[in-house]
PDB file of C-alpha atoms and ligand atoms in Angstrom:
ATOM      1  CA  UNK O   1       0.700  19.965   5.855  1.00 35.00           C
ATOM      2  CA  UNK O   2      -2.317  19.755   8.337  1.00 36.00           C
ATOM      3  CA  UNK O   3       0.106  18.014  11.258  1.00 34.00           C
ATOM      4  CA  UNK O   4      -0.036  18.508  14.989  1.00 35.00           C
ATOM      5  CA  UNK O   5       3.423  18.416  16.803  1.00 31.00           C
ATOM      6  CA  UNK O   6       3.730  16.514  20.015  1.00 32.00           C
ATOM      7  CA  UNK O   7       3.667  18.458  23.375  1.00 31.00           C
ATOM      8  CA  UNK O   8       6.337  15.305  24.129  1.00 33.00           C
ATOM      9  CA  UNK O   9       3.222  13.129  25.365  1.00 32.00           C
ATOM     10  CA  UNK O  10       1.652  10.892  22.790  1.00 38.00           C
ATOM     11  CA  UNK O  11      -0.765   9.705  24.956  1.00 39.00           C
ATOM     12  CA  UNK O  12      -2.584  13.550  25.238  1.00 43.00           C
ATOM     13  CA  UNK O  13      -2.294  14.457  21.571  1.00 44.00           C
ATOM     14  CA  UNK O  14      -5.237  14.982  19.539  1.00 47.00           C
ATOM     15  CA  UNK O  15      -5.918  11.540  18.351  1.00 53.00           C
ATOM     16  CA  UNK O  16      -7.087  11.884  14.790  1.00 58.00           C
ATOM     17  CA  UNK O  17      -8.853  14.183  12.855  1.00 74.00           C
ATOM     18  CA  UNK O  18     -12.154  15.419  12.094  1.00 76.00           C
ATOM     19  CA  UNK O  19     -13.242  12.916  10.465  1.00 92.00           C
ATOM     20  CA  UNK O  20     -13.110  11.447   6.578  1.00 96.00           C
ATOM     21  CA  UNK O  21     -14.747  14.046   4.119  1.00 96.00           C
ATOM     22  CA  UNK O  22     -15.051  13.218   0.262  1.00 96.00           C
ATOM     23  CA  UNK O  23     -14.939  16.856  -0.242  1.00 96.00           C
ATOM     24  CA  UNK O  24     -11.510  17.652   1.585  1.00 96.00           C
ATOM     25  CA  UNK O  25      -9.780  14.894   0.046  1.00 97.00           C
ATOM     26  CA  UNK O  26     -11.368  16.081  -3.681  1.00 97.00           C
ATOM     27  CA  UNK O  27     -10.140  19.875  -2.827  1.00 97.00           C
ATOM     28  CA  UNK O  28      -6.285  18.735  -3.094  1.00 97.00           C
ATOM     29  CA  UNK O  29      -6.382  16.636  -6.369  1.00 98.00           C
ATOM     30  CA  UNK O  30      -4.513  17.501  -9.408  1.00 96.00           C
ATOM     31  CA  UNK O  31      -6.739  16.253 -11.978  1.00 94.00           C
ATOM     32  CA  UNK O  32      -9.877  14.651 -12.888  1.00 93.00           C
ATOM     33  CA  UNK O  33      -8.186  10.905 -13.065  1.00 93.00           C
ATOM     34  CA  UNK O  34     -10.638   9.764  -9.594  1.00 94.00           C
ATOM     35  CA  UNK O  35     -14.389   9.553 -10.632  1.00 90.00           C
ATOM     36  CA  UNK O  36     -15.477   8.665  -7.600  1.00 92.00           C
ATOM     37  CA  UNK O  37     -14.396   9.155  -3.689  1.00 95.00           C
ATOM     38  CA  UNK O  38     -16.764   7.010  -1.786  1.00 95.00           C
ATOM     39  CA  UNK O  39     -15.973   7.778   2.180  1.00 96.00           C
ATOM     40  CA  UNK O  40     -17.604   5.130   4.573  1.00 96.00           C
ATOM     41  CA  UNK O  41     -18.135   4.906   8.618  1.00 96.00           C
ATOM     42  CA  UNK O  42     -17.941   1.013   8.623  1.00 96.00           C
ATOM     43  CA  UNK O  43     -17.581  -1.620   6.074  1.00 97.00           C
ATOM     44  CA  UNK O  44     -16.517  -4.759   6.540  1.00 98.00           C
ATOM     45  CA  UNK O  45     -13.038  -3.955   4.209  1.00 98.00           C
ATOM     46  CA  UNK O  46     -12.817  -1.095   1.805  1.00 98.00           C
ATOM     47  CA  UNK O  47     -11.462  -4.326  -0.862  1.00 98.00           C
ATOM     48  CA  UNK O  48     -14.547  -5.852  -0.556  1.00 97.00           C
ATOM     49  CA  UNK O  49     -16.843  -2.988  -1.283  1.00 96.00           C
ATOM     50  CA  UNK O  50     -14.027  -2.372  -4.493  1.00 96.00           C
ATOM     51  CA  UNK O  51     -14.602  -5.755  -5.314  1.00 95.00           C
ATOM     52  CA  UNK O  52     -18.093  -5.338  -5.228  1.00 93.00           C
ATOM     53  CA  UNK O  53     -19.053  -1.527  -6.918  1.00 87.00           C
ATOM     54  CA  UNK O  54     -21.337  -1.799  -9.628  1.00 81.00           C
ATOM     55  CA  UNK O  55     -19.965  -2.992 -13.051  1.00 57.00           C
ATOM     56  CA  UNK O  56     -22.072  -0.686 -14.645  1.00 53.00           C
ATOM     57  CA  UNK O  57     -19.613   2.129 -13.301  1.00 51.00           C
ATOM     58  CA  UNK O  58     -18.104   2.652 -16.852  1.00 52.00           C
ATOM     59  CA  UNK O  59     -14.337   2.321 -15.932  1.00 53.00           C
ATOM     60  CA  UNK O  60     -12.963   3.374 -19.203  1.00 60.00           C
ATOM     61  CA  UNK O  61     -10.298   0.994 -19.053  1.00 63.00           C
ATOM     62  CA  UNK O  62      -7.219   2.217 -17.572  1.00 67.00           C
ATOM     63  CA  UNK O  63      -8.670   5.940 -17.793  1.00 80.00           C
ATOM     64  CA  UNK O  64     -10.429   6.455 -14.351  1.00 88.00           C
ATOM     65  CA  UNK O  65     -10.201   5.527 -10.863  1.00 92.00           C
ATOM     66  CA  UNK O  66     -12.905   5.357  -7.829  1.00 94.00           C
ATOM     67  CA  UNK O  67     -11.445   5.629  -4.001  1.00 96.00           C
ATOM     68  CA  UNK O  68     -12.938   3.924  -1.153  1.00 97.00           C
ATOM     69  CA  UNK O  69     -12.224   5.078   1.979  1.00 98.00           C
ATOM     70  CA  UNK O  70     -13.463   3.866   5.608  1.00 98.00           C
ATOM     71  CA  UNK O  71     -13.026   4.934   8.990  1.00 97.00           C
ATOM     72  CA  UNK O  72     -13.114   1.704  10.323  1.00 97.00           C
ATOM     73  CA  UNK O  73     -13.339  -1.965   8.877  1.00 98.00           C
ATOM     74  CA  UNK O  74     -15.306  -5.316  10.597  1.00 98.00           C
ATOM     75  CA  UNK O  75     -13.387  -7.521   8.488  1.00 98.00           C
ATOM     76  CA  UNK O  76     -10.263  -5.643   7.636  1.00 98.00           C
ATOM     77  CA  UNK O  77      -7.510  -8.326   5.794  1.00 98.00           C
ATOM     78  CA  UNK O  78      -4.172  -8.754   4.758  1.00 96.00           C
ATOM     79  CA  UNK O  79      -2.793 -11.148   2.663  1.00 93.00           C
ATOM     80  CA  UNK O  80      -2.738 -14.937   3.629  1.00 90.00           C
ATOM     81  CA  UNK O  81      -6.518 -14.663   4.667  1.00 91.00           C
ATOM     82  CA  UNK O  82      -4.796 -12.319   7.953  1.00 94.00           C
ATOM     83  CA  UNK O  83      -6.454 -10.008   9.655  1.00 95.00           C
ATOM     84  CA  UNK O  84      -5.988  -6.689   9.295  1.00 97.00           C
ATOM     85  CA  UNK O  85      -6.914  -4.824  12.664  1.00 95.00           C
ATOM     86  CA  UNK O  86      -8.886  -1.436  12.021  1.00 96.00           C
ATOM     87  CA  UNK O  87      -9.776   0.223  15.134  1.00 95.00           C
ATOM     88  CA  UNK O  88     -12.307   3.414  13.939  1.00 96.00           C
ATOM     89  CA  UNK O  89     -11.108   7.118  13.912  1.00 95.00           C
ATOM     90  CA  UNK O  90      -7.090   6.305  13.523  1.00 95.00           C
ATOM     91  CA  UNK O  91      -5.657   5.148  10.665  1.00 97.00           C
ATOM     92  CA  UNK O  92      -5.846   4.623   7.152  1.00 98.00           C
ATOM     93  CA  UNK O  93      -8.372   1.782   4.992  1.00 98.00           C
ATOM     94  CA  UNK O  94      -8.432   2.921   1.746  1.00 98.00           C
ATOM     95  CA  UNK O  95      -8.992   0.751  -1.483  1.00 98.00           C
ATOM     96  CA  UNK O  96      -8.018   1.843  -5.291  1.00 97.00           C
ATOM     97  CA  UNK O  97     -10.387   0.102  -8.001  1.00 95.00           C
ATOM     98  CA  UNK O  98      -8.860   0.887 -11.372  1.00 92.00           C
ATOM     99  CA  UNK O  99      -9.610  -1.571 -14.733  1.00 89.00           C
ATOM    100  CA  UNK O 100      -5.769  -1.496 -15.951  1.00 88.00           C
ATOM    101  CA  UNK O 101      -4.553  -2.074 -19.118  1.00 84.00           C
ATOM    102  CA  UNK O 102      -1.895  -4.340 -18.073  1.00 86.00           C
ATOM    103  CA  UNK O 103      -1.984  -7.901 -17.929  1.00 85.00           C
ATOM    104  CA  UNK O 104      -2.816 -10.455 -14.712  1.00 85.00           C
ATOM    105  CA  UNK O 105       1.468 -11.549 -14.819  1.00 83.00           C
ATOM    106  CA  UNK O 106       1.565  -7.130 -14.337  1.00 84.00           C
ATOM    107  CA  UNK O 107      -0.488  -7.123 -11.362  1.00 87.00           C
ATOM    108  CA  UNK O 108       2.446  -6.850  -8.933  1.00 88.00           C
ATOM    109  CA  UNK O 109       3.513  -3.749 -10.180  1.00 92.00           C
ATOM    110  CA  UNK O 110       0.198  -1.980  -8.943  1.00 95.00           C
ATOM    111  CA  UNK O 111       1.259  -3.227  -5.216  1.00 95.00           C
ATOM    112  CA  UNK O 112       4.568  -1.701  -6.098  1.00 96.00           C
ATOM    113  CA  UNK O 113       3.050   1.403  -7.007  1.00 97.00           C
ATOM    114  CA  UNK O 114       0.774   1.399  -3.979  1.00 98.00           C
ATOM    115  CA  UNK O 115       3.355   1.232  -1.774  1.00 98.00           C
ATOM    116  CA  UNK O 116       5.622   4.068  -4.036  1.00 98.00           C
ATOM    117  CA  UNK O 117       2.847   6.704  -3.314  1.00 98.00           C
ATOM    118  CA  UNK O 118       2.291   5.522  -0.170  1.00 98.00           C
ATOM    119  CA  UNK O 119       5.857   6.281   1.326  1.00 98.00           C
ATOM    120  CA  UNK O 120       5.537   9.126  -1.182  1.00 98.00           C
ATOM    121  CA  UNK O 121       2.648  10.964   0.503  1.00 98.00           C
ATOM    122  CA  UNK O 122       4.079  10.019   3.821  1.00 98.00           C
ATOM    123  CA  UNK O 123       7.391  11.436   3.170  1.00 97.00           C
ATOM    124  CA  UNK O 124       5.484  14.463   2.222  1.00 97.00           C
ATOM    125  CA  UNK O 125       2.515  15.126   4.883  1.00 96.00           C
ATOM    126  CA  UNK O 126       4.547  13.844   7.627  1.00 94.00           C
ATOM    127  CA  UNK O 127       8.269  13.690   6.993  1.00 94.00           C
ATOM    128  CA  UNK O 128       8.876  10.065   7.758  1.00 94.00           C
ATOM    129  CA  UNK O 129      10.644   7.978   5.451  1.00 96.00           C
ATOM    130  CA  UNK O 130       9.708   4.342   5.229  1.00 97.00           C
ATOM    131  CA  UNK O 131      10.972   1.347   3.619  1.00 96.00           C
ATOM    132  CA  UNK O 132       9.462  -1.288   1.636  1.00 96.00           C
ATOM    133  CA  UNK O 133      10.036  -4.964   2.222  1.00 95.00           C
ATOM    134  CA  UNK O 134       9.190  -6.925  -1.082  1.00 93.00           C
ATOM    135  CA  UNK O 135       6.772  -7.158  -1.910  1.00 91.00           C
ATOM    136  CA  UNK O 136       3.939  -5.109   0.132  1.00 94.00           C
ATOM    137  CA  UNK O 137       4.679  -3.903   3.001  1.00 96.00           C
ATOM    138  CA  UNK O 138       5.712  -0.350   4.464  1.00 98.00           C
ATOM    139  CA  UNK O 139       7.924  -0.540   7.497  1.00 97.00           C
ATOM    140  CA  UNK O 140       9.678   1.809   9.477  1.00 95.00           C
ATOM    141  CA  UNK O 141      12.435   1.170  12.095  1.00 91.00           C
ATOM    142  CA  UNK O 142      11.757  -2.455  11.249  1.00 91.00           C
ATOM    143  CA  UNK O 143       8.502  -2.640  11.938  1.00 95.00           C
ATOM    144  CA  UNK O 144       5.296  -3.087  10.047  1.00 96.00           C
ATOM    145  CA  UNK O 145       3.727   0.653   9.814  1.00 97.00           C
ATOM    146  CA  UNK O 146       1.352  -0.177   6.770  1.00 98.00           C
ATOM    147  CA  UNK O 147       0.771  -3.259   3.809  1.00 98.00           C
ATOM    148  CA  UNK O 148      -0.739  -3.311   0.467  1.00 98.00           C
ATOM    149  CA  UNK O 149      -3.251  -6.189  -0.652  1.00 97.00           C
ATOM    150  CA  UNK O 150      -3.852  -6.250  -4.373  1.00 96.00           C
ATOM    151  CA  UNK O 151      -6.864  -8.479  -5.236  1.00 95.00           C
ATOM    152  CA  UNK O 152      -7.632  -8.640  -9.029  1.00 93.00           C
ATOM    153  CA  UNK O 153     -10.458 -10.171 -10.960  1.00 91.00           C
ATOM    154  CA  UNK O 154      -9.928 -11.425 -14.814  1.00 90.00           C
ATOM    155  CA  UNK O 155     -11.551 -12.821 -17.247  1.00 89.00           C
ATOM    156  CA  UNK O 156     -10.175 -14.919 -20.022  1.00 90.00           C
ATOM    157  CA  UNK O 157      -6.639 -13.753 -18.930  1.00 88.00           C
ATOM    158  CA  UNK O 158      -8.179  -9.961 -19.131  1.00 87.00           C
ATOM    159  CA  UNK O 159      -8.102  -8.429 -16.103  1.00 88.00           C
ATOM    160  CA  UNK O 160     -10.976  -6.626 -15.576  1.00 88.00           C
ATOM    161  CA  UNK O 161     -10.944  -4.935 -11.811  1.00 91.00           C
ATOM    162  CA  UNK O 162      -8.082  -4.491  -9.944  1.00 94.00           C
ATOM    163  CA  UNK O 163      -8.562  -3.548  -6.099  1.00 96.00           C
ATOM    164  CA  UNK O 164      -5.552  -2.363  -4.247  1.00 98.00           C
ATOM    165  CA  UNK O 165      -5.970  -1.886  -0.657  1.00 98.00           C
ATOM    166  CA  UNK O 166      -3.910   0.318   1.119  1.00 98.00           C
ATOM    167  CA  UNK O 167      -3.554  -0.026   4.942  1.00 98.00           C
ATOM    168  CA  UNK O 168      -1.449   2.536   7.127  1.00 98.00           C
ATOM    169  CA  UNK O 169      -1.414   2.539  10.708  1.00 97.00           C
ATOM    170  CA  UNK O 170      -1.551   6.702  11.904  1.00 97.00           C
ATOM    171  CA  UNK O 171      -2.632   7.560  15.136  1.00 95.00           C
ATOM    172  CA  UNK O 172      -2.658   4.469  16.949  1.00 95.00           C
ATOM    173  CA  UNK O 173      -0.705   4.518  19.865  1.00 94.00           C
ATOM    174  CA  UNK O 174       1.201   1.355  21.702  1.00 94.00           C
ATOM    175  CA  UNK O 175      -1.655   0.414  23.740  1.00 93.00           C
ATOM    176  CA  UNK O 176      -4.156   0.329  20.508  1.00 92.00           C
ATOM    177  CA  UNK O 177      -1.875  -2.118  18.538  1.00 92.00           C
ATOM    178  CA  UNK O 178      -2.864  -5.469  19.209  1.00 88.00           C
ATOM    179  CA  UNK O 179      -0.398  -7.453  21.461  1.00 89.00           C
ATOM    180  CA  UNK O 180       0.299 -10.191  19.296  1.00 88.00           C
ATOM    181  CA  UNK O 181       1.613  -7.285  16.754  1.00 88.00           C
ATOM    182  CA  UNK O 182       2.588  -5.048  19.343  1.00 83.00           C
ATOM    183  CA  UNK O 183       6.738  -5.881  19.223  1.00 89.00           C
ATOM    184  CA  UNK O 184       6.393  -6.091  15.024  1.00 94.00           C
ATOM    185  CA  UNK O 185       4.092  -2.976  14.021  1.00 96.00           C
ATOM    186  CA  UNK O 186       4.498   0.665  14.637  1.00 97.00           C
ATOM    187  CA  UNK O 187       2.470   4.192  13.564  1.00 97.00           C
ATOM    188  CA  UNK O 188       3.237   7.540  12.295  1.00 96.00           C
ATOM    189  CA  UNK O 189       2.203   8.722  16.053  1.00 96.00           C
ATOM    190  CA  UNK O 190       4.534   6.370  17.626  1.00 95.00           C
ATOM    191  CA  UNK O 191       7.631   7.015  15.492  1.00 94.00           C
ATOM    192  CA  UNK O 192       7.285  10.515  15.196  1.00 93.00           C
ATOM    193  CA  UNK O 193       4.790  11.842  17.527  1.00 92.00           C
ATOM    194  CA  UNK O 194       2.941  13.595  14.734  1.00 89.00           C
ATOM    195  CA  UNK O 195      -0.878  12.830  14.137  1.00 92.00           C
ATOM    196  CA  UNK O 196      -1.549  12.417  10.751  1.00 94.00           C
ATOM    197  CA  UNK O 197      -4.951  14.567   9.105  1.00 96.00           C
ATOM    198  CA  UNK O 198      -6.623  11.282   7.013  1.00 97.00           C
ATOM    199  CA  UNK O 199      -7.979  13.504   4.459  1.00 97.00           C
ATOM    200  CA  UNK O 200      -4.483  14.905   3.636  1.00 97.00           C
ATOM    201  CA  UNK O 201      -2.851  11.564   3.295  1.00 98.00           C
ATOM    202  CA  UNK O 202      -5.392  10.060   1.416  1.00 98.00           C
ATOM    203  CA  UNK O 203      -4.957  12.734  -1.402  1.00 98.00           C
ATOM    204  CA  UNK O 204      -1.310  12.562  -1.543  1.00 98.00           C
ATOM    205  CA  UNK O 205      -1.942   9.031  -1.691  1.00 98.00           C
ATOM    206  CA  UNK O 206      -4.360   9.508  -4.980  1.00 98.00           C
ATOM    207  CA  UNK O 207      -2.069  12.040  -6.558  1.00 98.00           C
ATOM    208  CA  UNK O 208       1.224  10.451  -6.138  1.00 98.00           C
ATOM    209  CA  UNK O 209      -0.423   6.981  -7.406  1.00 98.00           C
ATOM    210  CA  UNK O 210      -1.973   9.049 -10.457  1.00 97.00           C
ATOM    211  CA  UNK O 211       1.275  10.424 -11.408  1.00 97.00           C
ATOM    212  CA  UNK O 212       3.176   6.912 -11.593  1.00 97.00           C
ATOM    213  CA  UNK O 213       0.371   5.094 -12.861  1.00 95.00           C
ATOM    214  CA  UNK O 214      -0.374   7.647 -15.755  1.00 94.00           C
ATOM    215  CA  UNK O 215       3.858   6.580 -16.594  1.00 95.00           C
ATOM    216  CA  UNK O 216       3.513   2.999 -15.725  1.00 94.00           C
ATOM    217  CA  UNK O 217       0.811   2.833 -18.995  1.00 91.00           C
ATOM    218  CA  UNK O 218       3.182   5.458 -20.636  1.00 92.00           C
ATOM    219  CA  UNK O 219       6.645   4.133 -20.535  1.00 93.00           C
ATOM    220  CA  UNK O 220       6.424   0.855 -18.701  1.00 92.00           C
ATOM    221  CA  UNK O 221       7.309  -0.384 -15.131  1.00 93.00           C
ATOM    222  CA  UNK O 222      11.236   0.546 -15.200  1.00 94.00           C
ATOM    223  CA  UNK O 223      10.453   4.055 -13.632  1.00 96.00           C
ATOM    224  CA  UNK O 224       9.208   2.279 -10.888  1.00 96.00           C
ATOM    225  CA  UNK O 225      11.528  -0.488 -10.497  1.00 96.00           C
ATOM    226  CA  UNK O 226      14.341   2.246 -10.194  1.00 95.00           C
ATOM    227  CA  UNK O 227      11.744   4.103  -7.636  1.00 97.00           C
ATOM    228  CA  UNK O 228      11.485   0.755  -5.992  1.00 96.00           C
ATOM    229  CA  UNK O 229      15.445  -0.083  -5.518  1.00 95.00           C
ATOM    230  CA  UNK O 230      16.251   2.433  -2.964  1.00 95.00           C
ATOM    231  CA  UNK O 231      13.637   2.038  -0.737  1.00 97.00           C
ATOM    232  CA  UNK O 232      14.106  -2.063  -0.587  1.00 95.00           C
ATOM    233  CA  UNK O 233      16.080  -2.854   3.016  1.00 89.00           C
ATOM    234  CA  UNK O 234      16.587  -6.357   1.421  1.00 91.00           C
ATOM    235  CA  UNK O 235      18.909  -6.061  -1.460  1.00 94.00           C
ATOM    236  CA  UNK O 236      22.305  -7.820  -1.790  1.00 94.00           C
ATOM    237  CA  UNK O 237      21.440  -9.443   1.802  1.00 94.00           C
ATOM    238  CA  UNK O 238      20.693 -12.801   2.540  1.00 95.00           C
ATOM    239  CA  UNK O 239      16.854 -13.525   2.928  1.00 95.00           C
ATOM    240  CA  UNK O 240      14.426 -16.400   3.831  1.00 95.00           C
ATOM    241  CA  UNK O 241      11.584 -16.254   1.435  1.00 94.00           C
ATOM    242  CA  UNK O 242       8.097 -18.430   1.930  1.00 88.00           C
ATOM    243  CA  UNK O 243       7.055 -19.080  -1.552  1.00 80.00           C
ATOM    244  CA  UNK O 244       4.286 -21.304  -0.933  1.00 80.00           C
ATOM    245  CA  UNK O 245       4.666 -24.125   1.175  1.00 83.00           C
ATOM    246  CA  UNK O 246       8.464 -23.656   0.304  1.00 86.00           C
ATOM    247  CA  UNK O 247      11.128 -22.256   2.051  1.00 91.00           C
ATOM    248  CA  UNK O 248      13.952 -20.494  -0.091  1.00 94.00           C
ATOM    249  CA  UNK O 249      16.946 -18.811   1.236  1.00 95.00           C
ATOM    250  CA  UNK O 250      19.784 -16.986  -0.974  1.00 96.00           C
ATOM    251  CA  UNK O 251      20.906 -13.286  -1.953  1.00 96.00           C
ATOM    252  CA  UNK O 252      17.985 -10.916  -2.581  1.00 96.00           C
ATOM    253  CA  UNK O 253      19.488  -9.681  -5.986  1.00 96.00           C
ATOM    254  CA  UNK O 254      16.675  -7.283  -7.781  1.00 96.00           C
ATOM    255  CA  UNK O 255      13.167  -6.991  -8.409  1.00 94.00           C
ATOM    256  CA  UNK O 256      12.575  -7.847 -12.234  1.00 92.00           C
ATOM    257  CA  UNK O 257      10.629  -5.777 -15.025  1.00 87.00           C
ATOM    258  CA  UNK O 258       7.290  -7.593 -13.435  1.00 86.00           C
ATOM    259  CA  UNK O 259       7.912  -6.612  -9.721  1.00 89.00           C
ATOM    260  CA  UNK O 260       9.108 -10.196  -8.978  1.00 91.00           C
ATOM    261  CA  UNK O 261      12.021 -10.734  -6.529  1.00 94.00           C
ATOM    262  CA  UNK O 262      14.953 -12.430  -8.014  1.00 96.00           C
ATOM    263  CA  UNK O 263      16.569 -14.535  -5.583  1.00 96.00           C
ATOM    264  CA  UNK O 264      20.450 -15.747  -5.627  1.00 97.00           C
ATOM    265  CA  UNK O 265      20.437 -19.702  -4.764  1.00 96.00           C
ATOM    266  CA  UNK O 266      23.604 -21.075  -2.845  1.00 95.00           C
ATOM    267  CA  UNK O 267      23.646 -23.513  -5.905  1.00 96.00           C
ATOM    268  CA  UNK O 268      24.378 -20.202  -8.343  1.00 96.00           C
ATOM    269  CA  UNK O 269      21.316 -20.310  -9.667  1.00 97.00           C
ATOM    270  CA  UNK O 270      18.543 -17.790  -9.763  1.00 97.00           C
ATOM    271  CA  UNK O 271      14.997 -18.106  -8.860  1.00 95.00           C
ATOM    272  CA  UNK O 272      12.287 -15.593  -9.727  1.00 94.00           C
ATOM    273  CA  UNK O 273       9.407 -15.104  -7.192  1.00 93.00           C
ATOM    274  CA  UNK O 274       6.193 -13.203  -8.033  1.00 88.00           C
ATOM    275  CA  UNK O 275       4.672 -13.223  -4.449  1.00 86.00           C
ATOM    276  CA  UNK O 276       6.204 -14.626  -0.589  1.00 88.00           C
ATOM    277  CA  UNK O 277       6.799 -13.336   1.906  1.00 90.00           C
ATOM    278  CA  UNK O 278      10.497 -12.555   2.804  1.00 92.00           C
ATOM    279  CA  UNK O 279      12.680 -12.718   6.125  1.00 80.00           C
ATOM    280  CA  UNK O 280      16.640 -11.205   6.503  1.00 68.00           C
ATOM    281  CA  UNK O 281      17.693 -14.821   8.232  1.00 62.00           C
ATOM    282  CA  UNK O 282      15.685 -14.146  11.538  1.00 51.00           C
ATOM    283  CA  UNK O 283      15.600  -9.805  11.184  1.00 49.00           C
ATOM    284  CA  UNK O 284      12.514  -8.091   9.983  1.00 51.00           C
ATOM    285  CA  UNK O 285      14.090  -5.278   8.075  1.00 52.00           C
ATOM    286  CA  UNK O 286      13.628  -6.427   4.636  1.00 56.00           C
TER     287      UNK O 286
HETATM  288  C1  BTN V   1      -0.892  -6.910   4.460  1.00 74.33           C
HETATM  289  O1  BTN V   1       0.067  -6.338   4.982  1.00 74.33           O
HETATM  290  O2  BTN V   1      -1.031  -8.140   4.604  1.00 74.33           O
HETATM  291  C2  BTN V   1      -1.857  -6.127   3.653  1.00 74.33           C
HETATM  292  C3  BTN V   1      -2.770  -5.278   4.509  1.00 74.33           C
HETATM  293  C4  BTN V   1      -3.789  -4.506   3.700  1.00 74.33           C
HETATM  294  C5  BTN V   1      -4.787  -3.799   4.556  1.00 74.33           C
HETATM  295  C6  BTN V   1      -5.685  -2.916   3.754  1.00 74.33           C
HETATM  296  S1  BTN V   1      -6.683  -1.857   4.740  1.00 74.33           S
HETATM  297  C7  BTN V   1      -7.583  -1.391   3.333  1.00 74.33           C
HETATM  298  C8  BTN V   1      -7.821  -2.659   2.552  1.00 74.33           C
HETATM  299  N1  BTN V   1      -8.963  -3.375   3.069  1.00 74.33           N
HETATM  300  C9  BTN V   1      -8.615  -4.539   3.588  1.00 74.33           C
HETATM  301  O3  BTN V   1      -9.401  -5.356   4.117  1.00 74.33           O
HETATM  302  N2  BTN V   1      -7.312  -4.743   3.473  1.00 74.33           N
HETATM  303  C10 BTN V   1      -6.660  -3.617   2.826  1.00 74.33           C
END
C-alpha cells in the first residue's frame, strides 16, 4: 500500500502524489484484459474522451478494456447533467470503455460493478469501508465520497460502447470541497487522514473490476447482486425515491437480477426501478 499516515494535521500532509503514470498503474495489473491506459493532464471529462476514442480501436467485444485517466477535468459530470467538481492533483477521474456483451436493460449492472471494485480497491489501498446507496454512489459516514456515471451508446438495441466513469474524491480536504457540497461530501483524507497514491487506486480499481466482470459474462449478475446486498445502507428501510418527475416512497426491499431497486408500496404492491435517485425519508445514508 503506497499510503502516508497523518502527523494528526490534514492540512500539512502531502497532498497527493507524484503524479498519474500509465506505467505505474500497468506495473500492478494481473492480466492483459486493459489494452490501453491513456493518462491525461486536462480533459474536459474522462467520459467524454471514452465516448469519443476511435472506433477503429478493435474492442473485441466484451474481451478488452481501455482506461482513461485525468488529473483534472473542465467539464467533469455526474448524472442529471450535474457537475462533477475536479480540482487537479487530488482525486480520482477515471473512465472504463468496454463493448459488453450484455444487453442495454444490463447496463446497470456495470455501475454496480463500478462501484463493487471501487469500495473494493478502497477497502484494500486504504482501509476504509464505504457503502453504496443504489444505485451509484459511494458514501462514507453518510456522505458522498465518490459516484459512478455509466453512459452507453447502442445501436439497434446492441450496445456497442459502454463508458463508466468513476469519480472518487482522495485528497481533498474541507476547504477544497465546494460549499454547496461541503455538509454532503467527504474524502479518503478527511475520513481517515490517509492520502491516497492515484496510481495505486486506479489499478486496484482495474483489477478488482476485471475479476467481476470476467464472472459477470461467466455466470451472470447474481455474484454481484449478493456482493451488492451488504454494502446497501438502504435495505428493509423506508426510502423516498425520484424516479423521474415522480416521487415514490415505500420499503427498499432488494435489488433485482438487472441491478434495479425493488421498492415496497404502502398499497402492497411492488415497483421495480432501473435508475432514481433514493432518500431514507429526509437521511442521506442510503
Ligand atoms: C454522480 O455521482 O453523479 C456520478 C459522478 C461521476 C463522476 C465521474 S469523474 C470521471 C467521469 N467523468 C465525468 O465527467 N464523470 C465521471
Amino acid at each position: 500500500m503506497s499510503k502516508q499516515h497523518s502527523s494528526g494535521r490534514p492540512g500539512k500532509l502531502p497532498r497527493a502524489d507524484n503524479g498519474l503514470s500509465a506505467d505505474e498503474i500497468r506495473s500492478g495489473l494481473q492480466s492483459r484484459f486493459w489494452r490501453e491506459i491513456v493518462c491525461c493532464q486536462s480533459v474536459s471529462s474522462t467520459n467524454d474522451i471514452g465516448l469519443s476514442l476511435p472506433l477503429d480501436l478493435d474492442y473485441e467485444q466484451g474481451e478488452t478494456g481501455v482506461v482513461i485517466v485525468a488529473d483534472t477535468q473542465e467539464k467533469g459530470r455526474g448524472r442529471f447533467a450535474r457537475t462533477w467538481v475536479s480540482p487537479p492533483g487530488l482525486n480520482m477521474y477515471l473512465s472504463i470503455v468496454l463493448k459488453p456483451d450484455i444487453t442495454p436493460a444490463e447496463a446497470p449492472c456495470l455501475t454496480i460493478l463500478a462501484a463493487l471494485a471501487s469500495a473494493a480497491a478502497l477497502l484494500s489501498e486504504t482501509g476504509i469501508r464505504v457503502s453504496v446507496k443504489w444505485p451509484n454512489d459511494l458514501l462514507m459516514g453518510g456522505k458522498k465520497l465518490g459516484g459512478i456515471l455509466t453512459e452507453a451508446r447502442t445501436l439497434k438495441g446492441v450496445m456497442t460502447r459502454a463508458v463508466i466513469g468513476i469519480g472518487i474524491n482522495l485528497n481533498s480536504t474541507a476547504e477544497d470541497l465546494p460549499p454547496e457540497i461541503a455538509g454532503k461530501a467527504t474524502s479518503v483524507l478527511i475520513e481517515s487522514s490517509t492520502t491516497v497514491s492515484r496510481n495505486r487506486l486506479t489499478t486496484a480499481i482495474m483489477n478488482e473490476f476485471e475479476f467481476r466482470y470476467k464472472k459477470l459474462r461467466a455466470i451472470g449478475v447474481f455474484p454481484l447482486i449478493r456482493e451488492l446486498r451488504p454494502l446497501l445502507g438502504c435495505l428493509g428501510r423506508e426510502v423516498v425515491v425520484m424516479d423521474g418527475a415522480a416521487k415514490l416512497s415505500g420499503i427498499a426491499e432488494d435489488i433485482d437480477d438487472k441491478g434495479r431497486l425493488v421498492l415496497r408500496l404502502p398499497s402492497g404492491l411492488r415497483k421495480i426501478i432501473s435508475s432514481g435517485e433514493i432518500s431514507e425519508q429526509g437521511v442521506d445514508r442510503c
